[in-house]
Amino acid sequence: MSTVKNIVLVHGGFVDGSGWQAVYRLLTRDGFNVGVVQNPTHSLEGDVAVTHQVLDSQDGPSVLVGHSYGGAVITEAGWHDGVAALVYIAAFAPDKDESVGTLIADPAPGAPVPPILPPQDGFLFLDREKFAASFAGDVPPEDAQFMADSQVPWGLGALNGTVTEAAWRAKPSWYLVATDDRMIPPPAQRAMAERTGATVAEVAGSHAIYVSQPEAVAELIKQAAAHQA
């Protein structure tokens, strides 16, 4: 019996797959084969299709990892026969007929609200001046500014795309709660993790914990891979 050796990483909204670079390096150094999905983030359906393409290219079972909106993608894409486990990194974990839009529609009193600007031609952006504080509070300021200025437009079709069946109901799940997150409040993360029945780890970090705390993220992914042996 051996650890699952394939990892597929799925980014969230407003960013692209390059943010996984440090996690990628840690995992490949330990002998994993790592695929990085580049979601267009125009629609949930489209992002699931792109994720399936990467899963199809793997030579065996994979651990499917999603950050933020990427959690919605892996919840739908996780039904792929090649997926052995799901790992949510400060991520949304919708159930059937839910979307990211429905999950954020009714924030708890006093919870931080992401600085999402009004839609432009069907796409969303975060306020560049507030990006660092909300998304990347523990990332070096120059890097956080670059993330703010290189935002990927997030489509309303991705925000509002509903899950048809939640893969976490059939596949084992892990969840990393970022305790300093100001995009998805930690209590909401804990509630989603509990609902999925995930094995939970909590780490002090911002929403960009996959950038700022790559060791912790890689460690949880490796735990998930080892448990599938």
mmCIF file with all atom_site columns, C-alpha atoms in Angstrom:
data_model
loop_
_atom_site.group_PDB
_atom_site.id
_atom_site.type_symbol
_atom_site.label_atom_id
_atom_site.label_alt_id
_atom_site.label_comp_id
_atom_site.label_asym_id
_atom_site.label_entity_id
_atom_site.label_seq_id
_atom_site.pdbx_PDB_ins_code
_atom_site.Cartn_x
_atom_site.Cartn_y
_atom_site.Cartn_z
_atom_site.occupancy
_atom_site.B_iso_or_equiv
_atom_site.pdbx_formal_charge
_atom_site.auth_seq_id
_atom_site.auth_comp_id
_atom_site.auth_asym_id
_atom_site.auth_atom_id
_atom_site.pdbx_PDB_model_num
ATOM 1   C CA . MET A 1 1   ? 0.000   0.000  0.000   1.00 0.00 ? 1   MET A CA 1
ATOM 2   C CA . SER A 1 2   ? 1.342   3.419  -0.927  1.00 0.00 ? 2   SER A CA 1
ATOM 3   C CA . THR A 1 3   ? 0.277   7.038  -0.663  1.00 0.00 ? 3   THR A CA 1
ATOM 4   C CA . VAL A 1 4   ? -1.754  8.564  -3.487  1.00 0.00 ? 4   VAL A CA 1
ATOM 5   C CA . LYS A 1 5   ? 0.871   10.369 -5.566  1.00 0.00 ? 5   LYS A CA 1
ATOM 6   C CA . ASN A 1 6   ? -1.249  12.699 -7.688  1.00 0.00 ? 6   ASN A CA 1
ATOM 7   C CA . ILE A 1 7   ? -2.416  16.083 -6.402  1.00 0.00 ? 7   ILE A CA 1
ATOM 8   C CA . VAL A 1 8   ? -4.610  18.501 -8.381  1.00 0.00 ? 8   VAL A CA 1
ATOM 9   C CA . LEU A 1 9   ? -4.776  22.112 -7.139  1.00 0.00 ? 9   LEU A CA 1
ATOM 10  C CA . VAL A 1 10  ? -7.736  24.386 -7.937  1.00 0.00 ? 10  VAL A CA 1
ATOM 11  C CA . HIS A 1 11  ? -7.536  28.142 -7.340  1.00 0.00 ? 11  HIS A CA 1
ATOM 12  C CA . GLY A 1 12  ? -10.386 30.435 -6.340  1.00 0.00 ? 12  GLY A CA 1
ATOM 13  C CA . GLY A 1 13  ? -11.820 33.707 -7.574  1.00 0.00 ? 13  GLY A CA 1
ATOM 14  C CA . PHE A 1 14  ? -9.812  36.866 -8.363  1.00 0.00 ? 14  PHE A CA 1
ATOM 15  C CA . VAL A 1 15  ? -6.506  34.916 -8.614  1.00 0.00 ? 15  VAL A CA 1
ATOM 16  C CA . ASP A 1 16  ? -4.928  32.271 -10.827 1.00 0.00 ? 16  ASP A CA 1
ATOM 17  C CA . GLY A 1 17  ? -3.036  29.043 -10.301 1.00 0.00 ? 17  GLY A CA 1
ATOM 18  C CA . SER A 1 18  ? 0.363   30.700 -9.863  1.00 0.00 ? 18  SER A CA 1
ATOM 19  C CA . GLY A 1 19  ? -0.438  31.324 -6.199  1.00 0.00 ? 19  GLY A CA 1
ATOM 20  C CA . TRP A 1 20  ? 0.035   27.610 -5.592  1.00 0.00 ? 20  TRP A CA 1
ATOM 21  C CA . GLN A 1 21  ? 3.735   27.783 -6.526  1.00 0.00 ? 21  GLN A CA 1
ATOM 22  C CA . ALA A 1 22  ? 5.153   27.321 -3.011  1.00 0.00 ? 22  ALA A CA 1
ATOM 23  C CA . VAL A 1 23  ? 2.723   24.483 -2.245  1.00 0.00 ? 23  VAL A CA 1
ATOM 24  C CA . TYR A 1 24  ? 3.574   22.925 -5.611  1.00 0.00 ? 24  TYR A CA 1
ATOM 25  C CA . ARG A 1 25  ? 7.290   23.026 -4.854  1.00 0.00 ? 25  ARG A CA 1
ATOM 26  C CA . LEU A 1 26  ? 6.857   21.438 -1.421  1.00 0.00 ? 26  LEU A CA 1
ATOM 27  C CA . LEU A 1 27  ? 4.717   18.621 -2.787  1.00 0.00 ? 27  LEU A CA 1
ATOM 28  C CA . THR A 1 28  ? 6.852   17.888 -5.840  1.00 0.00 ? 28  THR A CA 1
ATOM 29  C CA . ARG A 1 29  ? 9.947   17.885 -3.628  1.00 0.00 ? 29  ARG A CA 1
ATOM 30  C CA . ASP A 1 30  ? 8.290   15.095 -1.650  1.00 0.00 ? 30  ASP A CA 1
ATOM 31  C CA . GLY A 1 31  ? 7.684   13.070 -4.800  1.00 0.00 ? 31  GLY A CA 1
ATOM 32  C CA . PHE A 1 32  ? 4.106   14.002 -5.650  1.00 0.00 ? 32  PHE A CA 1
ATOM 33  C CA . ASN A 1 33  ? 2.900   14.601 -9.184  1.00 0.00 ? 33  ASN A CA 1
ATOM 34  C CA . VAL A 1 34  ? 1.073   17.936 -9.019  1.00 0.00 ? 34  VAL A CA 1
ATOM 35  C CA . GLY A 1 35  ? -1.355  19.347 -11.561 1.00 0.00 ? 35  GLY A CA 1
ATOM 36  C CA . VAL A 1 36  ? -2.422  22.998 -11.341 1.00 0.00 ? 36  VAL A CA 1
ATOM 37  C CA . VAL A 1 37  ? -5.793  23.922 -12.811 1.00 0.00 ? 37  VAL A CA 1
ATOM 38  C CA . GLN A 1 38  ? -6.115  27.326 -14.493 1.00 0.00 ? 38  GLN A CA 1
ATOM 39  C CA . ASN A 1 39  ? -9.817  28.074 -14.106 1.00 0.00 ? 39  ASN A CA 1
ATOM 40  C CA . PRO A 1 40  ? -11.238 30.754 -16.423 1.00 0.00 ? 40  PRO A CA 1
ATOM 41  C CA . THR A 1 41  ? -13.674 31.523 -13.545 1.00 0.00 ? 41  THR A CA 1
ATOM 42  C CA . HIS A 1 42  ? -16.415 32.506 -15.996 1.00 0.00 ? 42  HIS A CA 1
ATOM 43  C CA . SER A 1 43  ? -18.810 29.762 -14.889 1.00 0.00 ? 43  SER A CA 1
ATOM 44  C CA . LEU A 1 44  ? -18.848 26.881 -12.430 1.00 0.00 ? 44  LEU A CA 1
ATOM 45  C CA . GLU A 1 45  ? -19.653 24.459 -15.246 1.00 0.00 ? 45  GLU A CA 1
ATOM 46  C CA . GLY A 1 46  ? -16.680 25.663 -17.280 1.00 0.00 ? 46  GLY A CA 1
ATOM 47  C CA . ASP A 1 47  ? -14.304 25.440 -14.342 1.00 0.00 ? 47  ASP A CA 1
ATOM 48  C CA . VAL A 1 48  ? -15.463 21.908 -13.545 1.00 0.00 ? 48  VAL A CA 1
ATOM 49  C CA . ALA A 1 49  ? -14.777 20.937 -17.164 1.00 0.00 ? 49  ALA A CA 1
ATOM 50  C CA . VAL A 1 50  ? -11.241 22.361 -17.017 1.00 0.00 ? 50  VAL A CA 1
ATOM 51  C CA . THR A 1 51  ? -10.633 20.559 -13.712 1.00 0.00 ? 51  THR A CA 1
ATOM 52  C CA . HIS A 1 52  ? -11.830 17.291 -15.262 1.00 0.00 ? 52  HIS A CA 1
ATOM 53  C CA . GLN A 1 53  ? -9.308  17.762 -18.082 1.00 0.00 ? 53  GLN A CA 1
ATOM 54  C CA . VAL A 1 54  ? -6.469  17.925 -15.554 1.00 0.00 ? 54  VAL A CA 1
ATOM 55  C CA . LEU A 1 55  ? -7.836  14.935 -13.624 1.00 0.00 ? 55  LEU A CA 1
ATOM 56  C CA . ASP A 1 56  ? -8.102  12.964 -16.876 1.00 0.00 ? 56  ASP A CA 1
ATOM 57  C CA . SER A 1 57  ? -4.381  13.522 -17.475 1.00 0.00 ? 57  SER A CA 1
ATOM 58  C CA . GLN A 1 58  ? -3.310  11.926 -14.191 1.00 0.00 ? 58  GLN A CA 1
ATOM 59  C CA . ASP A 1 59  ? -1.999  8.358  -14.179 1.00 0.00 ? 59  ASP A CA 1
ATOM 60  C CA . GLY A 1 60  ? -3.966  7.236  -11.128 1.00 0.00 ? 60  GLY A CA 1
ATOM 61  C CA . PRO A 1 61  ? -6.119  8.452  -8.241  1.00 0.00 ? 61  PRO A CA 1
ATOM 62  C CA . SER A 1 62  ? -5.745  12.072 -7.177  1.00 0.00 ? 62  SER A CA 1
ATOM 63  C CA . VAL A 1 63  ? -6.324  14.243 -4.151  1.00 0.00 ? 63  VAL A CA 1
ATOM 64  C CA . LEU A 1 64  ? -8.359  17.218 -5.367  1.00 0.00 ? 64  LEU A CA 1
ATOM 65  C CA . VAL A 1 65  ? -7.623  20.488 -3.542  1.00 0.00 ? 65  VAL A CA 1
ATOM 66  C CA . GLY A 1 66  ? -9.614  23.720 -3.717  1.00 0.00 ? 66  GLY A CA 1
ATOM 67  C CA . HIS A 1 67  ? -9.094  27.181 -2.269  1.00 0.00 ? 67  HIS A CA 1
ATOM 68  C CA . SER A 1 68  ? -11.990 29.623 -1.719  1.00 0.00 ? 68  SER A CA 1
ATOM 69  C CA . TYR A 1 69  ? -14.349 29.439 -4.748  1.00 0.00 ? 69  TYR A CA 1
ATOM 70  C CA . GLY A 1 70  ? -12.225 26.475 -5.825  1.00 0.00 ? 70  GLY A CA 1
ATOM 71  C CA . GLY A 1 71  ? -14.020 24.577 -3.071  1.00 0.00 ? 71  GLY A CA 1
ATOM 72  C CA . ALA A 1 72  ? -17.242 24.868 -5.062  1.00 0.00 ? 72  ALA A CA 1
ATOM 73  C CA . VAL A 1 73  ? -15.390 23.602 -8.131  1.00 0.00 ? 73  VAL A CA 1
ATOM 74  C CA . ILE A 1 74  ? -14.005 20.524 -6.364  1.00 0.00 ? 74  ILE A CA 1
ATOM 75  C CA . THR A 1 75  ? -17.376 19.831 -4.727  1.00 0.00 ? 75  THR A CA 1
ATOM 76  C CA . GLU A 1 76  ? -18.854 19.373 -8.212  1.00 0.00 ? 76  GLU A CA 1
ATOM 77  C CA . ALA A 1 77  ? -15.757 18.040 -9.996  1.00 0.00 ? 77  ALA A CA 1
ATOM 78  C CA . GLY A 1 78  ? -14.994 15.606 -7.173  1.00 0.00 ? 78  GLY A CA 1
ATOM 79  C CA . TRP A 1 79  ? -17.399 13.026 -8.576  1.00 0.00 ? 79  TRP A CA 1
ATOM 80  C CA . HIS A 1 80  ? -14.730 12.274 -11.184 1.00 0.00 ? 80  HIS A CA 1
ATOM 81  C CA . ASP A 1 81  ? -13.730 8.614  -10.878 1.00 0.00 ? 81  ASP A CA 1
ATOM 82  C CA . GLY A 1 82  ? -10.094 9.598  -10.392 1.00 0.00 ? 82  GLY A CA 1
ATOM 83  C CA . VAL A 1 83  ? -10.701 11.611 -7.214  1.00 0.00 ? 83  VAL A CA 1
ATOM 84  C CA . ALA A 1 84  ? -9.758  9.774  -4.021  1.00 0.00 ? 84  ALA A CA 1
ATOM 85  C CA . ALA A 1 85  ? -10.208 12.641 -1.545  1.00 0.00 ? 85  ALA A CA 1
ATOM 86  C CA . LEU A 1 86  ? -11.087 16.319 -1.289  1.00 0.00 ? 86  LEU A CA 1
ATOM 87  C CA . VAL A 1 87  ? -9.108  19.013 0.522   1.00 0.00 ? 87  VAL A CA 1
ATOM 88  C CA . TYR A 1 88  ? -10.679 22.403 1.213   1.00 0.00 ? 88  TYR A CA 1
ATOM 89  C CA . ILE A 1 89  ? -8.283  25.289 1.928   1.00 0.00 ? 89  ILE A CA 1
ATOM 90  C CA . ALA A 1 90  ? -10.258 28.197 3.467   1.00 0.00 ? 90  ALA A CA 1
ATOM 91  C CA . ALA A 1 91  ? -12.838 27.187 0.901   1.00 0.00 ? 91  ALA A CA 1
ATOM 92  C CA . PHE A 1 92  ? -16.533 27.139 0.194   1.00 0.00 ? 92  PHE A CA 1
ATOM 93  C CA . ALA A 1 93  ? -18.100 23.692 0.491   1.00 0.00 ? 93  ALA A CA 1
ATOM 94  C CA . PRO A 1 94  ? -21.593 23.984 -0.991  1.00 0.00 ? 94  PRO A CA 1
ATOM 95  C CA . ASP A 1 95  ? -24.243 21.296 -0.796  1.00 0.00 ? 95  ASP A CA 1
ATOM 96  C CA . LYS A 1 96  ? -26.627 20.296 -3.567  1.00 0.00 ? 96  LYS A CA 1
ATOM 97  C CA . ASP A 1 97  ? -28.413 23.305 -5.105  1.00 0.00 ? 97  ASP A CA 1
ATOM 98  C CA . GLU A 1 98  ? -26.121 25.773 -3.289  1.00 0.00 ? 98  GLU A CA 1
ATOM 99  C CA . SER A 1 99  ? -23.672 28.240 -4.829  1.00 0.00 ? 99  SER A CA 1
ATOM 100 C CA . VAL A 1 100 ? -21.029 30.558 -3.457  1.00 0.00 ? 100 VAL A CA 1
ATOM 101 C CA . GLY A 1 101 ? -23.611 33.278 -3.956  1.00 0.00 ? 101 GLY A CA 1
ATOM 102 C CA . THR A 1 102 ? -26.116 31.590 -1.669  1.00 0.00 ? 102 THR A CA 1
ATOM 103 C CA . LEU A 1 103 ? -23.441 30.847 0.944   1.00 0.00 ? 103 LEU A CA 1
ATOM 104 C CA . ILE A 1 104 ? -22.423 34.513 1.224   1.00 0.00 ? 104 ILE A CA 1
ATOM 105 C CA . ALA A 1 105 ? -25.905 36.012 0.856   1.00 0.00 ? 105 ALA A CA 1
ATOM 106 C CA . ASP A 1 106 ? -26.608 36.364 4.574   1.00 0.00 ? 106 ASP A CA 1
ATOM 107 C CA . PRO A 1 107 ? -23.404 37.233 6.490   1.00 0.00 ? 107 PRO A CA 1
ATOM 108 C CA . ALA A 1 108 ? -23.451 36.992 10.255  1.00 0.00 ? 108 ALA A CA 1
ATOM 109 C CA . PRO A 1 109 ? -23.699 40.291 12.156  1.00 0.00 ? 109 PRO A CA 1
ATOM 110 C CA . GLY A 1 110 ? -20.255 41.820 12.530  1.00 0.00 ? 110 GLY A CA 1
ATOM 111 C CA . ALA A 1 111 ? -18.614 39.421 10.086  1.00 0.00 ? 111 ALA A CA 1
ATOM 112 C CA . PRO A 1 112 ? -16.098 40.949 7.661   1.00 0.00 ? 112 PRO A CA 1
ATOM 113 C CA . VAL A 1 113 ? -17.614 41.583 4.247   1.00 0.00 ? 113 VAL A CA 1
ATOM 114 C CA . PRO A 1 114 ? -15.366 41.134 1.190   1.00 0.00 ? 114 PRO A CA 1
ATOM 115 C CA . PRO A 1 115 ? -14.831 44.438 -0.677  1.00 0.00 ? 115 PRO A CA 1
ATOM 116 C CA . ILE A 1 116 ? -16.428 43.208 -3.899  1.00 0.00 ? 116 ILE A CA 1
ATOM 117 C CA . LEU A 1 117 ? -17.144 46.024 -6.357  1.00 0.00 ? 117 LEU A CA 1
ATOM 118 C CA . PRO A 1 118 ? -20.366 46.235 -8.391  1.00 0.00 ? 118 PRO A CA 1
ATOM 119 C CA . PRO A 1 119 ? -20.314 43.925 -11.436 1.00 0.00 ? 119 PRO A CA 1
ATOM 120 C CA . GLN A 1 120 ? -18.674 45.150 -14.633 1.00 0.00 ? 120 GLN A CA 1
ATOM 121 C CA . ASP A 1 121 ? -19.975 43.430 -17.762 1.00 0.00 ? 121 ASP A CA 1
ATOM 122 C CA . GLY A 1 122 ? -20.866 40.331 -15.747 1.00 0.00 ? 122 GLY A CA 1
ATOM 123 C CA . PHE A 1 123 ? -17.601 40.122 -13.819 1.00 0.00 ? 123 PHE A CA 1
ATOM 124 C CA . LEU A 1 124 ? -16.542 40.974 -10.281 1.00 0.00 ? 124 LEU A CA 1
ATOM 125 C CA . PHE A 1 125 ? -13.369 42.502 -8.841  1.00 0.00 ? 125 PHE A CA 1
ATOM 126 C CA . LEU A 1 126 ? -12.196 43.296 -5.341  1.00 0.00 ? 126 LEU A CA 1
ATOM 127 C CA . ASP A 1 127 ? -11.420 46.903 -4.427  1.00 0.00 ? 127 ASP A CA 1
ATOM 128 C CA . ARG A 1 128 ? -7.679  47.126 -5.065  1.00 0.00 ? 128 ARG A CA 1
ATOM 129 C CA . GLU A 1 129 ? -7.157  49.466 -2.101  1.00 0.00 ? 129 GLU A CA 1
ATOM 130 C CA . LYS A 1 130 ? -8.785  46.960 0.265   1.00 0.00 ? 130 LYS A CA 1
ATOM 131 C CA . PHE A 1 131 ? -7.501  43.768 -1.347  1.00 0.00 ? 131 PHE A CA 1
ATOM 132 C CA . ALA A 1 132 ? -4.497  43.260 0.927   1.00 0.00 ? 132 ALA A CA 1
ATOM 133 C CA . ALA A 1 133 ? -6.385  43.707 4.189   1.00 0.00 ? 133 ALA A CA 1
ATOM 134 C CA . SER A 1 134 ? -9.236  41.419 3.135   1.00 0.00 ? 134 SER A CA 1
ATOM 135 C CA . PHE A 1 135 ? -7.517  38.733 1.056   1.00 0.00 ? 135 PHE A CA 1
ATOM 136 C CA . ALA A 1 136 ? -3.815  38.733 1.837   1.00 0.00 ? 136 ALA A CA 1
ATOM 137 C CA . GLY A 1 137 ? -3.205  40.289 5.248   1.00 0.00 ? 137 GLY A CA 1
ATOM 138 C CA . ASP A 1 138 ? -0.154  38.134 6.022   1.00 0.00 ? 138 ASP A CA 1
ATOM 139 C CA . VAL A 1 139 ? 1.408   38.224 2.552   1.00 0.00 ? 139 VAL A CA 1
ATOM 140 C CA . PRO A 1 140 ? 4.360   40.609 2.009   1.00 0.00 ? 140 PRO A CA 1
ATOM 141 C CA . PRO A 1 141 ? 2.915   43.994 0.975   1.00 0.00 ? 141 PRO A CA 1
ATOM 142 C CA . GLU A 1 142 ? 4.569   44.018 -2.457  1.00 0.00 ? 142 GLU A CA 1
ATOM 143 C CA . ASP A 1 143 ? 3.167   40.565 -3.216  1.00 0.00 ? 143 ASP A CA 1
ATOM 144 C CA . ALA A 1 144 ? -0.284  41.501 -1.954  1.00 0.00 ? 144 ALA A CA 1
ATOM 145 C CA . GLN A 1 145 ? -0.237  44.606 -4.149  1.00 0.00 ? 145 GLN A CA 1
ATOM 146 C CA . PHE A 1 146 ? 0.695   42.497 -7.162  1.00 0.00 ? 146 PHE A CA 1
ATOM 147 C CA . MET A 1 147 ? -2.207  40.133 -6.402  1.00 0.00 ? 147 MET A CA 1
ATOM 148 C CA . ALA A 1 148 ? -4.535  43.141 -6.196  1.00 0.00 ? 148 ALA A CA 1
ATOM 149 C CA . ASP A 1 149 ? -3.300  44.592 -9.497  1.00 0.00 ? 149 ASP A CA 1
ATOM 150 C CA . SER A 1 150 ? -3.313  41.270 -11.377 1.00 0.00 ? 150 SER A CA 1
ATOM 151 C CA . GLN A 1 151 ? -6.822  40.198 -10.411 1.00 0.00 ? 151 GLN A CA 1
ATOM 152 C CA . VAL A 1 152 ? -8.624  37.703 -12.627 1.00 0.00 ? 152 VAL A CA 1
ATOM 153 C CA . PRO A 1 153 ? -12.220 38.798 -13.365 1.00 0.00 ? 153 PRO A CA 1
ATOM 154 C CA . TRP A 1 154 ? -14.605 36.513 -11.461 1.00 0.00 ? 154 TRP A CA 1
ATOM 155 C CA . GLY A 1 155 ? -17.764 35.792 -13.430 1.00 0.00 ? 155 GLY A CA 1
ATOM 156 C CA . LEU A 1 156 ? -21.260 36.049 -12.009 1.00 0.00 ? 156 LEU A CA 1
ATOM 157 C CA . GLY A 1 157 ? -21.802 32.634 -13.578 1.00 0.00 ? 157 GLY A CA 1
ATOM 158 C CA . ALA A 1 158 ? -19.115 31.247 -11.296 1.00 0.00 ? 158 ALA A CA 1
ATOM 159 C CA . LEU A 1 159 ? -20.467 33.038 -8.236  1.00 0.00 ? 159 LEU A CA 1
ATOM 160 C CA . ASN A 1 160 ? -24.001 31.803 -8.868  1.00 0.00 ? 160 ASN A CA 1
ATOM 161 C CA . GLY A 1 161 ? -23.266 28.368 -10.328 1.00 0.00 ? 161 GLY A CA 1
ATOM 162 C CA . THR A 1 162 ? -25.089 25.763 -8.256  1.00 0.00 ? 162 THR A CA 1
ATOM 163 C CA . VAL A 1 163 ? -23.751 22.360 -7.268  1.00 0.00 ? 163 VAL A CA 1
ATOM 164 C CA . THR A 1 164 ? -25.781 19.455 -8.668  1.00 0.00 ? 164 THR A CA 1
ATOM 165 C CA . GLU A 1 165 ? -24.458 16.864 -6.197  1.00 0.00 ? 165 GLU A CA 1
ATOM 166 C CA . ALA A 1 166 ? -21.878 17.427 -3.459  1.00 0.00 ? 166 ALA A CA 1
ATOM 167 C CA . ALA A 1 167 ? -18.912 15.079 -3.824  1.00 0.00 ? 167 ALA A CA 1
ATOM 168 C CA . TRP A 1 168 ? -18.066 15.421 -0.129  1.00 0.00 ? 168 TRP A CA 1
ATOM 169 C CA . ARG A 1 169 ? -21.102 13.271 0.571   1.00 0.00 ? 169 ARG A CA 1
ATOM 170 C CA . ALA A 1 170 ? -19.279 10.337 -1.021  1.00 0.00 ? 170 ALA A CA 1
ATOM 171 C CA . LYS A 1 171 ? -15.557 11.159 -0.789  1.00 0.00 ? 171 LYS A CA 1
ATOM 172 C CA . PRO A 1 172 ? -13.447 11.696 2.360   1.00 0.00 ? 172 PRO A CA 1
ATOM 173 C CA . SER A 1 173 ? -12.645 15.350 3.015   1.00 0.00 ? 173 SER A CA 1
ATOM 174 C CA . TRP A 1 174 ? -10.092 17.498 4.823   1.00 0.00 ? 174 TRP A CA 1
ATOM 175 C CA . TYR A 1 175 ? -10.491 21.181 5.659   1.00 0.00 ? 175 TYR A CA 1
ATOM 176 C CA . LEU A 1 176 ? -7.965  23.851 6.613   1.00 0.00 ? 176 LEU A CA 1
ATOM 177 C CA . VAL A 1 177 ? -9.540  26.742 8.526   1.00 0.00 ? 177 VAL A CA 1
ATOM 178 C CA . ALA A 1 178 ? -7.664  30.040 8.194   1.00 0.00 ? 178 ALA A CA 1
ATOM 179 C CA . THR A 1 179 ? -8.328  31.650 11.563  1.00 0.00 ? 179 THR A CA 1
ATOM 180 C CA . ASP A 1 180 ? -7.509  35.223 10.451  1.00 0.00 ? 180 ASP A CA 1
ATOM 181 C CA . ASP A 1 181 ? -9.554  35.057 7.233   1.00 0.00 ? 181 ASP A CA 1
ATOM 182 C CA . ARG A 1 182 ? -11.429 38.259 6.331   1.00 0.00 ? 182 ARG A CA 1
ATOM 183 C CA . MET A 1 183 ? -13.007 36.920 3.131   1.00 0.00 ? 183 MET A CA 1
ATOM 184 C CA . ILE A 1 184 ? -14.734 33.777 4.462   1.00 0.00 ? 184 ILE A CA 1
ATOM 185 C CA . PRO A 1 185 ? -15.303 34.205 8.224   1.00 0.00 ? 185 PRO A CA 1
ATOM 186 C CA . PRO A 1 186 ? -13.682 31.410 10.254  1.00 0.00 ? 186 PRO A CA 1
ATOM 187 C CA . PRO A 1 187 ? -17.016 30.449 11.904  1.00 0.00 ? 187 PRO A CA 1
ATOM 188 C CA . ALA A 1 188 ? -18.472 29.895 8.440   1.00 0.00 ? 188 ALA A CA 1
ATOM 189 C CA . GLN A 1 189 ? -15.456 27.781 7.501   1.00 0.00 ? 189 GLN A CA 1
ATOM 190 C CA . ARG A 1 190 ? -15.889 25.675 10.625  1.00 0.00 ? 190 ARG A CA 1
ATOM 191 C CA . ALA A 1 191 ? -19.589 25.192 9.926   1.00 0.00 ? 191 ALA A CA 1
ATOM 192 C CA . MET A 1 192 ? -18.926 24.030 6.363   1.00 0.00 ? 192 MET A CA 1
ATOM 193 C CA . ALA A 1 193 ? -16.134 21.739 7.523   1.00 0.00 ? 193 ALA A CA 1
ATOM 194 C CA . GLU A 1 194 ? -18.414 20.187 10.131  1.00 0.00 ? 194 GLU A CA 1
ATOM 195 C CA . ARG A 1 195 ? -21.193 19.680 7.616   1.00 0.00 ? 195 ARG A CA 1
ATOM 196 C CA . THR A 1 196 ? -18.858 17.855 5.235   1.00 0.00 ? 196 THR A CA 1
ATOM 197 C CA . GLY A 1 197 ? -17.571 15.613 8.015   1.00 0.00 ? 197 GLY A CA 1
ATOM 198 C CA . ALA A 1 198 ? -14.058 16.754 7.178   1.00 0.00 ? 198 ALA A CA 1
ATOM 199 C CA . THR A 1 199 ? -10.894 16.161 9.140   1.00 0.00 ? 199 THR A CA 1
ATOM 200 C CA . VAL A 1 200 ? -10.139 19.711 10.268  1.00 0.00 ? 200 VAL A CA 1
ATOM 201 C CA . ALA A 1 201 ? -6.918  21.627 10.893  1.00 0.00 ? 201 ALA A CA 1
ATOM 202 C CA . GLU A 1 202 ? -6.796  25.270 11.997  1.00 0.00 ? 202 GLU A CA 1
ATOM 203 C CA . VAL A 1 203 ? -3.890  27.564 11.173  1.00 0.00 ? 203 VAL A CA 1
ATOM 204 C CA . ALA A 1 204 ? -3.418  31.276 11.863  1.00 0.00 ? 204 ALA A CA 1
ATOM 205 C CA . GLY A 1 205 ? -3.435  32.903 8.468   1.00 0.00 ? 205 GLY A CA 1
ATOM 206 C CA . SER A 1 206 ? -5.277  35.125 6.025   1.00 0.00 ? 206 SER A CA 1
ATOM 207 C CA . HIS A 1 207 ? -7.514  34.033 3.159   1.00 0.00 ? 207 HIS A CA 1
ATOM 208 C CA . ALA A 1 208 ? -4.300  33.710 1.135   1.00 0.00 ? 208 ALA A CA 1
ATOM 209 C CA . ILE A 1 209 ? -3.039  31.036 3.522   1.00 0.00 ? 209 ILE A CA 1
ATOM 210 C CA . TYR A 1 210 ? -1.992  28.889 0.557   1.00 0.00 ? 210 TYR A CA 1
ATOM 211 C CA . VAL A 1 211 ? 0.527   31.656 -0.242  1.00 0.00 ? 211 VAL A CA 1
ATOM 212 C CA . SER A 1 212 ? 1.531   32.682 3.284   1.00 0.00 ? 212 SER A CA 1
ATOM 213 C CA . GLN A 1 213 ? 1.547   29.255 4.988   1.00 0.00 ? 213 GLN A CA 1
ATOM 214 C CA . PRO A 1 214 ? 2.410   26.768 2.227   1.00 0.00 ? 214 PRO A CA 1
ATOM 215 C CA . GLU A 1 215 ? 3.962   24.276 4.643   1.00 0.00 ? 215 GLU A CA 1
ATOM 216 C CA . ALA A 1 216 ? 0.725   23.922 6.616   1.00 0.00 ? 216 ALA A CA 1
ATOM 217 C CA . VAL A 1 217 ? -1.283  23.586 3.423   1.00 0.00 ? 217 VAL A CA 1
ATOM 218 C CA . ALA A 1 218 ? 1.067   20.975 1.964   1.00 0.00 ? 218 ALA A CA 1
ATOM 219 C CA . GLU A 1 219 ? 1.047   19.043 5.227   1.00 0.00 ? 219 GLU A CA 1
ATOM 220 C CA . LEU A 1 220 ? -2.745  18.672 5.235   1.00 0.00 ? 220 LEU A CA 1
ATOM 221 C CA . ILE A 1 221 ? -2.724  17.618 1.578   1.00 0.00 ? 221 ILE A CA 1
ATOM 222 C CA . LYS A 1 222 ? -0.111  14.973 2.387   1.00 0.00 ? 222 LYS A CA 1
ATOM 223 C CA . GLN A 1 223 ? -2.276  13.714 5.260   1.00 0.00 ? 223 GLN A CA 1
ATOM 224 C CA . ALA A 1 224 ? -5.185  13.286 2.874   1.00 0.00 ? 224 ALA A CA 1
ATOM 225 C CA . ALA A 1 225 ? -2.963  11.468 0.369   1.00 0.00 ? 225 ALA A CA 1
ATOM 226 C CA . ALA A 1 226 ? -1.603  9.121  3.018   1.00 0.00 ? 226 ALA A CA 1
ATOM 227 C CA . HIS A 1 227 ? -5.059  8.215  4.301   1.00 0.00 ? 227 HIS A CA 1
ATOM 228 C CA . GLN A 1 228 ? -6.058  6.997  0.846   1.00 0.00 ? 228 GLN A CA 1
ATOM 229 C CA . ALA A 1 229 ? -3.338  4.356  0.767   1.00 0.00 ? 229 ALA A CA 1
#
